Amino acid sequence: MDRLKEKTAVITGAGSGIGRAAAVLMGREGARIVVADYDTAAAEETAALVEKAGGQALPATVDVTDEGSIADMIAATVREFGGVNVLCNHVGGTNPRTDLDVLRMDMEEFQRGIARNVTSTLLGTRHALPHMLRAGGGSIINTASVAALVGDVLQTAYGAVKAAVVSITKSTAVQYGPHNVRCNAIAPGAVLTPALENNLPESVVEDLKKGNALPYLGSPEDIGHTMVFLASEESRYLTGQLLVVDGGMTMQSSAAPGRRAQLPA
Ligand SMILES: NC(=O)c1ccc[n+]([C@@H]2O[C@H](COP(=O)([O-])OP(=O)(O)OC[C@H]3O[C@@H](n4cnc5c(N)ncnc54)[C@H](O)[C@@H]3O)[C@@H](O)[C@H]2O)c1
């Protein structure tokens, strides 16, 4: 219950999906949560859920593609809670309708993808770090994706920007490790959130399920629990790592689903 007692965690994109689940789970473990999202109503809803779970929450309206907005979010956190111990640079994604293959890529979407995923991660870290250094340490959790590890027929930008998030994670871990600031990334596989359910046809969701070693797709809480672990002292010896939380999707041979179907009963 108290794995994050006395810690303040800022979670961007906490108005929905994985970020909301992480906020509630961290709040339940005793953290003070800054629920940051550009959808103010969604941030307020999550903050109410955190408080219902017994935690303390501050909703914050932020656009992570705007440095001034990030600076305001961190300043409000310090004003309200006195510091920042955990930062989750969680907002991300690209528009699958315009993030296409190399030849048909919408270059404006490519640039938006960099801003939403990469620049936001760098700037969030840059604004939170001075407070972590002053406090003698902290934990930064960046959200990548299995798309950073494998090629796909579409969403070229998504793979590229998430790979960049992994690289920034390692640089941050090396540069600030001596000051006891840890930085790790998570690579979720297919997780049932509004982003996935609203964008992918049912047939693709079924294919994703077949591609997992485990017999189901992930829930936002499956990723949220990993984020709680990375935020807590239980992971104190872990830094610069990418934790792949994907139901076995990327470790499974592409032949496995077919071979499984041929197994004797
Ligand atoms: N859902 C999956 O299957 C999956 C898989 C791998 C990685 N991820 C990653 O997890 C993260 C969240 O995904 P999700 O599925 O929970 O998404 P979601 O759509 O459920 O939630 C995203 C939240 O981010 C907010 N947001 C979007 N742009 C913002 C901005 N510029 N500033 C502030 N807030 C903003 C939205 O309002 C929303 O509340 C993303 O980085 C995504 O790439 C998701």
XYZ file of N, CA and C in Angstrom, residues 34-254:
663
model
N 0.399 14.288 -9.989
C 0.000 15.384 -10.873
C -0.510 14.731 -12.149
N -1.816 14.880 -12.352
C -2.499 14.252 -13.483
C -2.486 15.254 -14.628
N -1.534 15.103 -15.535
C -1.328 16.105 -16.583
C -1.887 15.620 -17.919
N -2.692 16.466 -18.534
C -3.303 16.083 -19.815
C -3.784 17.364 -20.495
N -3.864 17.369 -21.843
C -4.420 18.583 -22.451
C -5.936 18.576 -22.439
N -6.545 17.456 -22.068
C -7.987 17.390 -21.893
C -8.269 17.618 -20.391
N -8.653 18.873 -20.075
C -8.802 19.250 -18.655
C -9.846 18.397 -17.946
N -10.984 18.160 -18.621
C -12.054 17.375 -17.983
C -11.568 15.963 -17.691
N -10.802 15.393 -18.640
C -10.287 14.027 -18.444
C -9.299 14.000 -17.282
N -8.463 15.032 -17.180
C -7.496 15.093 -16.068
C -8.243 15.176 -14.736
N -9.312 15.975 -14.721
C -10.085 16.110 -13.472
C -10.753 14.781 -13.093
N -11.236 14.074 -14.126
C -11.866 12.757 -13.868
C -10.860 11.789 -13.259
N -9.655 11.756 -13.844
C -8.626 10.848 -13.300
C -8.270 11.263 -11.877
N -8.136 12.572 -11.646
C -7.782 13.039 -10.298
C -8.829 12.568 -9.287
N -10.104 12.602 -9.696
C -11.171 12.138 -8.790
C -11.013 10.639 -8.524
N -10.617 9.881 -9.563
C -10.422 8.426 -9.378
C -9.257 8.149 -8.432
N -8.190 8.957 -8.561
C -7.022 8.789 -7.678
C -7.459 9.040 -6.234
N -8.240 10.094 -6.046
C -8.647 10.436 -4.670
C -9.592 9.378 -4.110
N -10.453 8.844 -4.997
C -11.357 7.768 -4.558
C -10.552 6.540 -4.120
N -9.396 6.338 -4.778
C -8.543 5.183 -4.419
C -7.687 5.483 -3.188
N -7.874 6.667 -2.591
C -7.158 6.987 -1.354
C -5.925 7.845 -1.551
N -5.683 8.288 -2.792
C -4.489 9.090 -3.076
C -4.782 10.581 -3.077
N -3.723 11.343 -3.348
C -3.832 12.810 -3.418
C -3.501 13.199 -4.860
N -4.310 14.074 -5.479
C -4.078 14.359 -6.894
C -4.277 15.831 -7.222
N -3.469 16.293 -8.169
C -3.619 17.649 -8.700
C -3.803 17.540 -10.215
N -4.986 17.916 -10.737
C -5.128 17.901 -12.191
C -4.375 19.082 -12.789
N -3.702 18.880 -13.926
C -2.968 19.970 -14.579
C -3.214 19.906 -16.075
N -3.582 21.061 -16.645
C -3.774 21.105 -18.088
C -2.434 21.402 -18.734
N -1.984 20.498 -19.615
C -0.675 20.688 -20.250
C -0.748 20.232 -21.701
N -0.008 20.929 -22.553
C 0.226 20.435 -23.913
C 1.715 20.122 -23.991
N 2.042 18.842 -24.077
C 3.462 18.462 -23.994
C 4.254 18.840 -25.252
N 3.567 19.364 -26.270
C 4.310 19.829 -27.448
C 4.722 21.305 -27.282
N 4.415 21.877 -26.119
C 4.697 23.294 -25.879
C 5.593 23.415 -24.632
N 6.813 23.881 -24.818
C 7.761 23.908 -23.692
C 7.258 24.777 -22.537
N 6.614 25.918 -22.845
C 6.123 26.793 -21.772
C 5.110 26.057 -20.908
N 4.280 25.246 -21.566
C 3.255 24.493 -20.857
C 3.899 23.434 -19.947
N 4.951 22.789 -20.434
C 5.676 21.807 -19.608
C 6.299 22.508 -18.395
N 6.901 23.680 -18.639
C 7.532 24.424 -17.536
C 6.490 24.776 -16.478
N 5.301 25.200 -16.936
C 4.225 25.552 -15.990
C 3.797 24.333 -15.173
N 3.722 23.174 -15.851
C 3.294 21.935 -15.165
C 4.275 21.584 -14.032
N 5.558 21.677 -14.332
C 6.561 21.323 -13.307
C 6.546 22.381 -12.190
N 6.400 23.658 -12.566
C 6.364 24.722 -11.539
C 5.156 24.525 -10.616
N 4.003 24.165 -11.195
C 2.796 23.950 -10.373
C 3.007 22.762 -9.437
N 3.686 21.730 -9.929
C 3.962 20.541 -9.104
C 4.807 20.920 -7.890
N 5.847 21.699 -8.138
C 6.771 22.070 -7.060
C 6.065 22.987 -6.053
N 5.237 23.896 -6.606
C 4.487 24.804 -5.731
C 3.540 24.022 -4.816
N 2.843 23.066 -5.397
C 1.806 22.344 -4.650
C 2.397 21.271 -3.732
N 3.405 20.539 -4.242
C 3.870 19.348 -3.503
C 5.337 19.435 -3.067
N 6.037 20.506 -3.443
C 7.397 20.711 -2.943
C 8.508 20.081 -3.745
N 8.210 19.305 -4.788
C 9.281 18.688 -5.589
C 8.709 17.704 -6.596
N 9.608 17.037 -7.311
C 9.211 15.999 -8.273
C 10.129 14.800 -8.052
N 9.561 13.662 -7.687
C 10.368 12.453 -7.488
C 10.275 11.492 -8.667
N 9.117 11.505 -9.330
C 8.867 10.562 -10.429
C 8.265 11.351 -11.584
N 8.819 11.144 -12.777
C 8.228 11.774 -13.970
C 7.931 10.682 -14.983
N 6.686 10.615 -15.418
C 6.324 9.691 -16.492
C 6.045 10.514 -17.741
N 6.979 10.449 -18.694
C 6.783 11.093 -20.000
C 5.966 10.116 -20.835
N 4.653 10.223 -20.688
C 3.812 9.129 -21.190
C 3.037 9.472 -22.469
N 2.789 10.766 -22.712
C 2.030 11.121 -23.936
C 2.809 10.645 -25.153
N 2.088 10.130 -26.119
C 2.776 9.720 -27.349
C 1.788 9.247 -28.386
N 2.345 8.696 -29.456
C 1.500 8.165 -30.531
C 1.580 9.024 -31.773
N 1.115 8.433 -32.874
C 0.967 9.170 -34.135
C -0.400 8.793 -34.699
N -0.819 9.513 -35.706
C -2.116 9.237 -36.326
C -1.938 8.140 -37.386
N -2.516 6.946 -37.139
C -2.284 5.844 -38.088
C -2.881 6.096 -39.475
N -3.740 7.121 -39.584
C -4.318 7.410 -40.911
C -3.359 8.194 -41.793
N -2.432 8.896 -41.174
C -1.490 9.703 -41.978
C -0.035 9.284 -41.768
N 0.211 8.450 -40.747
C 1.560 7.917 -40.512
C 1.655 6.604 -41.297
N 2.095 6.714 -42.544
C 1.997 5.578 -43.472
C 3.375 4.985 -43.765
N 3.529 4.386 -44.947
C 4.831 3.829 -45.310
C 5.756 4.947 -45.791
N 6.989 4.602 -46.081
C 7.995 5.630 -46.373
C 7.573 6.495 -47.565
N 7.037 5.874 -48.610
C 6.695 6.648 -49.806
C 5.486 7.553 -49.605
N 4.524 7.092 -48.800
C 3.283 7.861 -48.665
C 3.176 8.610 -47.341
N 4.274 8.663 -46.587
C 4.270 9.337 -45.281
C 3.875 10.806 -45.413
N 2.936 11.232 -44.575
C 2.598 12.658 -44.487
C 3.690 13.317 -43.622
N 4.507 14.161 -44.244
C 5.673 14.686 -43.527
C 5.296 15.607 -42.375
N 4.103 16.209 -42.469
C 3.662 17.028 -41.316
C 3.366 16.126 -40.118
N 2.785 14.955 -40.402
C 2.514 13.999 -39.320
C 3.837 13.495 -38.731
N 4.823 13.303 -39.596
C 6.144 12.854 -39.113
C 6.689 13.870 -38.101
N 6.606 15.161 -38.458
C 7.107 16.209 -37.553
C 6.282 16.284 -36.272
N 4.955 16.118 -36.418
C 4.094 16.125 -35.220
C 4.460 14.957 -34.308
N 4.775 13.816 -34.929
C 5.160 12.633 -34.145
C 6.419 12.904 -33.340
N 7.375 13.583 -33.948
C 8.619 13.915 -33.223
C 8.291 14.829 -32.041
N 7.445 15.834 -32.287
C 7.113 16.782 -31.216
C 6.384 16.079 -30.069
N 5.404 15.238 -30.419
C 4.550 14.641 -29.378
C 5.289 13.567 -28.564
N 6.224 12.862 -29.211
C 6.867 11.735 -28.534
C 8.292 12.039 -28.057
N 9.070 12.690 -28.925
C 10.511 12.812 -28.646
C 10.827 14.133 -27.944
N 10.432 15.244 -28.573
C 10.738 16.545 -27.975
C 10.069 16.656 -26.609
N 8.852 16.143 -26.497
C 8.128 16.203 -25.213
C 8.883 15.439 -24.129
N 9.466 14.304 -24.486
C 10.205 13.494 -23.505
C 11.461 14.230 -23.054
N 12.169 14.785 -24.026
C 13.401 15.524 -23.697
C 13.084 16.733 -22.812
N 12.034 17.484 -23.185
C 11.737 18.715 -22.439
C 11.140 18.423 -21.061
N 10.307 17.399 -20.973
C 9.765 17.019 -19.658
C 10.922 16.700 -18.723
N 11.855 15.914 -19.220
C 13.018 15.514 -18.424
C 13.849 16.736 -18.064
N 14.071 17.605 -19.029
C 14.911 18.779 -18.786
C 14.327 19.686 -17.684
N 12.995 19.790 -17.658
C 12.388 20.677 -16.651
C 12.269 20.006 -15.275
N 12.148 18.674 -15.247
C 12.013 17.994 -13.944
C 13.374 17.734 -13.294
N 14.402 17.535 -14.126
C 15.713 17.122 -13.600
C 16.287 18.015 -12.496
N 16.272 19.346 -12.652
C 16.879 20.167 -11.591
C 16.274 19.881 -10.216
N 14.974 19.577 -10.179
C 14.311 19.300 -8.898
C 14.742 17.933 -8.368
N 14.929 16.970 -9.275
C 15.386 15.638 -8.839
C 16.820 15.730 -8.334
N 17.647 16.493 -9.033
C 19.057 16.620 -8.627
C 19.131 17.263 -7.236
N 18.291 18.274 -7.039
C 18.273 18.957 -5.741
C 17.826 17.999 -4.623
N 16.907 17.090 -4.970
C 16.382 16.166 -3.953
C 17.290 14.946 -3.753
N 18.334 14.830 -4.576
C 19.253 13.682 -4.424
C 18.838 12.457 -5.208
N 17.918 12.618 -6.155
C 17.573 11.473 -7.010
C 16.149 11.538 -7.516
N 15.794 10.533 -8.313
C 14.441 10.469 -8.862
C 14.342 9.329 -9.857
N 13.123 9.121 -10.343
C 12.905 8.059 -11.333
C 12.114 8.629 -12.502
N 12.685 8.482 -13.697
C 12.003 8.950 -14.915
C 11.584 7.711 -15.709
N 10.336 7.708 -16.119
C 9.796 6.555 -16.853
C 9.271 7.063 -18.195
N 9.901 6.628 -19.262
C 9.492 7.065 -20.597
C 8.691 5.966 -21.278
N 7.649 6.367 -21.991
C 6.829 5.363 -22.667
C 7.261 5.221 -24.116
N 7.830 4.052 -24.411
C 8.165 3.714 -25.797
C 7.060 2.801 -26.320
N 7.431 1.771 -27.057
C 6.454 0.826 -27.618
C 7.239 -0.319 -28.242
N 6.573 -1.454 -28.430
C 7.238 -2.523 -29.185
C 7.522 -2.076 -30.615
N 6.843 -1.016 -31.053
C 7.105 -0.486 -32.401
C 8.549 0.008 -32.542
N 9.220 0.250 -31.417
C 10.632 0.662 -31.473
C 11.529 -0.517 -31.830
N 11.001 -1.737 -31.714
C 11.840 -2.941 -31.833
C 11.647 -3.701 -33.136
N 10.512 -3.504 -33.775
C 10.206 -4.290 -34.984
C 9.758 -3.354 -36.109
N 9.901 -3.801 -37.352
C 9.405 -3.015 -38.485
C 7.927 -3.312 -38.714
N 7.233 -2.381 -39.356
C 5.818 -2.612 -39.656
C 5.512 -2.075 -41.054
N 4.366 -2.465 -41.595
C 4.041 -2.040 -42.959
C 3.604 -0.569 -42.997
N 3.087 -0.069 -41.882
C 2.670 1.336 -41.789
C 3.271 1.923 -40.510
N 2.877 3.142 -40.173
C 3.335 3.814 -38.934
C 4.866 3.852 -38.820
N 5.473 4.275 -39.914
C 6.933 4.429 -39.968
C 7.402 5.436 -38.914
N 6.658 6.529 -38.788
C 7.049 7.568 -37.829
C 6.950 7.045 -36.403
N 5.898 6.287 -36.124
C 5.692 5.786 -34.751
C 6.896 4.956 -34.302
N 7.337 4.028 -35.160
C 8.506 3.215 -34.814
C 9.735 4.070 -34.592
N 9.926 5.041 -35.480
C 11.127 5.881 -35.407
C 11.138 6.726 -34.132
N 9.999 7.328 -33.799
C 10.002 8.219 -32.627
C 10.121 7.413 -31.326
N 9.536 6.220 -31.305
C 9.642 5.414 -30.079
C 11.073 4.885 -29.912
N 11.760 4.600 -31.032
C 13.173 4.203 -30.934
C 13.990 5.376 -30.375
N 13.642 6.585 -30.773
C 14.342 7.766 -30.243
C 14.084 7.920 -28.741
N 12.880 7.590 -28.308
C 12.570 7.659 -26.866
C 13.475 6.685 -26.098
N 13.702 5.506 -26.668
C 14.590 4.528 -26.007
C 16.006 5.099 -25.912
N 16.442 5.750 -26.963
C 17.798 6.317 -26.967
C 17.932 7.439 -25.930
N 16.941 8.314 -25.858
C 16.974 9.400 -24.853
C 16.991 8.792 -23.440
N 16.274 7.701 -23.270
C 16.234 7.020 -21.960
C 17.645 6.614 -21.542
N 18.389 6.011 -22.474
C 19.742 5.538 -22.141
C 20.678 6.718 -21.872
N 20.575 7.766 -22.697
C 21.432 8.941 -22.470
C 21.150 9.548 -21.099
N 19.869 9.681 -20.768
C 19.503 10.268 -19.471
C 20.049 9.416 -18.335
N 19.913 8.094 -18.482
C 20.372 7.177 -17.417
C 21.882 7.307 -17.216
N 22.629 7.403 -18.313
C 24.092 7.508 -18.202
C 24.480 8.865 -17.606
N 23.831 9.927 -18.089
C 24.253 11.280 -17.699
C 23.933 11.607 -16.241
N 22.799 11.094 -15.739
C 22.370 11.508 -14.394
C 22.381 10.366 -13.380
N 22.814 9.162 -13.818
C 22.955 8.032 -12.887
C 23.835 8.382 -11.693
N 24.967 9.054 -11.917
C 25.827 9.385 -10.779
C 25.140 10.276 -9.739
N 24.035 10.899 -10.130
C 23.277 11.736 -9.176
C 22.040 10.990 -8.657
N 22.029 9.664 -8.881
C 20.943 8.828 -8.373
C 19.597 9.085 -9.070
N 19.662 9.635 -10.289
C 18.427 9.741 -11.081
C 18.412 8.536 -12.021
N 17.380 7.723 -11.881
C 17.242 6.561 -12.767
C 16.317 6.923 -13.915
N 16.545 6.302 -15.073
C 15.652 6.541 -16.203
C 15.472 5.230 -16.949
N 14.236 4.791 -17.041
C 13.905 3.554 -17.749
C 12.744 3.810 -18.700
N 12.590 2.897 -19.650
C 11.462 3.013 -20.589
C 10.650 1.731 -20.545
N 9.375 1.874 -20.886
C 8.542 0.685 -21.052
C 8.148 0.589 -22.523
N 8.035 -0.640 -22.983
C 7.559 -0.886 -24.351
C 6.302 -1.731 -24.253
N 5.139 -1.085 -24.167
C 3.909 -1.879 -24.148
C 3.699 -2.543 -25.504
N 3.090 -3.723 -25.468
C 2.596 -4.335 -26.708
C 1.197 -3.812 -26.959
N 0.308 -4.687 -27.416
C -1.068 -4.239 -27.672
C -1.830 -4.153 -26.349
N -2.322 -2.951 -26.046
C -3.022 -2.716 -24.788
C -4.403 -2.148 -25.113
N -5.417 -2.692 -24.476
C -6.788 -2.281 -24.794
C -7.100 -0.928 -24.161
N -6.794 0.139 -24.888
C -7.100 1.509 -24.474
C -7.921 2.144 -25.592
N -8.535 3.325 -25.318
C -9.298 3.990 -26.393
C -8.448 4.200 -27.643
N -7.143 4.513 -27.481
C -6.285 4.773 -28.647
C -6.254 3.553 -29.553
N -6.163 2.380 -28.963
C -6.092 1.157 -29.780
C -7.477 0.789 -30.309
N -8.467 0.820 -29.407
C -9.797 0.345 -29.805
C -10.453 1.243 -30.854
N -10.148 2.560 -30.819
C -10.777 3.465 -31.793
C -10.054 3.452 -33.142
N -8.833 2.946 -33.185
C -8.040 3.084 -34.413
C -7.853 1.798 -35.187
N -8.046 0.653 -34.532
C -7.759 -0.595 -35.232
C -9.031 -1.385 -35.495
N -9.183 -1.923 -36.729
C -10.346 -2.755 -36.997
C -10.292 -4.059 -36.189
N -11.474 -4.630 -35.942
C -11.598 -5.858 -35.133
C -10.654 -6.960 -35.624
N -10.518 -7.090 -36.978
C -9.690 -8.180 -37.522
C -8.226 -8.009 -37.101
N -7.760 -6.753 -37.028
C -6.364 -6.513 -36.623
C -6.207 -6.831 -35.132
N -7.224 -6.486 -34.349
C -7.169 -6.786 -32.906
C -7.069 -8.310 -32.710
N -7.846 -9.080 -33.518
C -7.783 -10.555 -33.439
C -6.384 -11.055 -33.822
N -5.794 -10.468 -34.874
C -4.433 -10.867 -35.290
C -3.436 -10.592 -34.174
N -3.604 -9.437 -33.517
C -2.688 -9.091 -32.421
C -2.772 -10.137 -31.317
N -3.999 -10.576 -31.039
C -4.186 -11.562 -29.972
C -3.477 -12.865 -30.335
N -3.600 -13.266 -31.607
C -2.940 -14.505 -32.047
C -1.422 -14.375 -31.960
N -0.929 -13.159 -32.128
C 0.524 -12.934 -32.116
C 1.131 -12.939 -30.726
N 0.317 -12.942 -29.678
C 0.825 -12.974 -28.302
C 1.061 -14.408 -27.846
N 2.053 -14.604 -26.975
C 2.212 -15.925 -26.352
C 1.117 -16.129 -25.305
N 0.777 -15.069 -24.576
C -0.313 -15.157 -23.607
C -1.643 -15.051 -24.358
N -2.726 -15.621 -23.785
C -3.964 -15.729 -24.567
C -4.861 -14.496 -24.512
N -4.323 -13.325 -24.224
C -5.157 -12.117 -24.141
C -4.306 -10.905 -24.482
N -4.967 -9.776 -24.721
C -4.256 -8.500 -24.901
C -4.169 -7.810 -23.540
N -3.251 -6.875 -23.449
C -2.994 -6.237 -22.156
C -4.091 -5.266 -21.752
N -4.183 -5.046 -20.450
C -5.065 -4.004 -19.919
C -4.179 -2.814 -19.532
N -4.743 -1.613 -19.428
C -3.945 -0.463 -18.967
C -3.265 -0.745 -17.630
N -3.936 -1.502 -16.765
C -3.353 -1.807 -15.437
C -2.105 -2.681 -15.570
N -2.072 -3.576 -16.577
C -0.875 -4.418 -16.756
C 0.366 -3.545 -16.935
N 0.217 -2.439 -17.648
C 1.358 -1.540 -17.857
C 1.539 -0.651 -16.626
N 0.419 -0.227 -16.053
C 0.477 0.630 -14.856
C 1.248 -0.027 -13.714
N 1.064 -1.333 -13.518
C 1.788 -2.031 -12.441
C 3.302 -1.971 -12.684
N 3.696 -2.096 -13.944
C 5.137 -2.016 -14.260
C 5.650 -0.609 -13.967
N 4.824 0.398 -14.244
C 5.231 1.778 -13.967
C 5.365 2.017 -12.461
N 4.472 1.417 -11.672
C 4.584 1.536 -10.207
C 5.924 0.955 -9.769
N 6.268 -0.215 -10.288
C 7.543 -0.866 -9.934
C 8.718 0.054 -10.282
N 8.685 0.637 -11.482
C 9.802 1.501 -11.898
C 9.868 2.779 -11.057
N 8.725 3.229 -10.585
C 8.696 4.439 -9.747
C 9.207 4.147 -8.344
N 9.088 2.902 -7.905
C 9.362 2.571 -6.494
C 10.830 2.223 -6.267
N 11.189 2.136 -4.996
C 12.569 1.778 -4.620
C 12.867 0.311 -4.914
N 11.818 -0.479 -5.206
C 12.048 -1.893 -5.544
C 12.899 -2.026 -6.800
N 12.886 -0.991 -7.640
C 13.673 -1.041 -8.891
C 14.928 -0.174 -8.775
N 15.426 0.031 -7.559
C 16.508 1.003 -7.356
C 17.803 0.670 -8.096
N 17.989 -0.604 -8.487
C 19.235 -0.983 -9.173
C 19.023 -1.093 -10.694
N 17.896 -0.587 -11.161
C 17.518 -0.733 -12.574
C 17.555 0.640 -13.234
N 18.401 0.803 -14.227
C 18.383 2.070 -14.968
C 18.829 1.865 -16.411
N 18.320 2.708 -17.281
C 18.684 2.670 -18.702
C 18.073 1.502 -19.457
N 17.069 0.863 -18.850
C 16.525 -0.363 -19.451
C 15.197 -0.097 -20.162
N 14.923 -0.980 -21.107
C 13.620 -0.979 -21.774
C 12.888 -2.228 -21.305
N 11.801 -2.051 -20.563
C 11.018 -3.207 -20.117
C 9.907 -3.459 -21.133
N 9.966 -4.612 -21.763
C 8.985 -4.956 -22.796
C 7.826 -5.686 -22.121
N 6.670 -5.056 -22.161
C 5.491 -5.614 -21.470
C 4.444 -5.885 -22.545
N 4.572 -7.045 -23.187
C 3.817 -7.242 -24.433
C 3.149 -8.601 -24.568
N 2.959 -9.311 -23.457
C 2.285 -10.618 -23.550
C 3.067 -11.619 -24.385
N 4.347 -11.360 -24.587
C 5.186 -12.282 -25.364
C 5.145 -12.037 -26.866
N 4.571 -10.909 -27.266
C 4.402 -10.645 -28.704
C 5.723 -10.621 -29.485
N 6.711 -9.906 -28.968
C 7.929 -9.726 -29.779
C 8.947 -10.850 -29.586
N 8.743 -11.729 -28.582
C 9.711 -12.829 -28.425
C 9.227 -14.093 -29.121
N 7.980 -14.067 -29.602
C 7.415 -15.295 -30.162
C 7.762 -15.435 -31.647
N 8.146 -16.641 -32.056
C 8.404 -16.916 -33.473
C 7.131 -16.667 -34.284
N 7.291 -16.108 -35.496
C 6.102 -15.852 -36.326
C 5.410 -17.157 -36.713
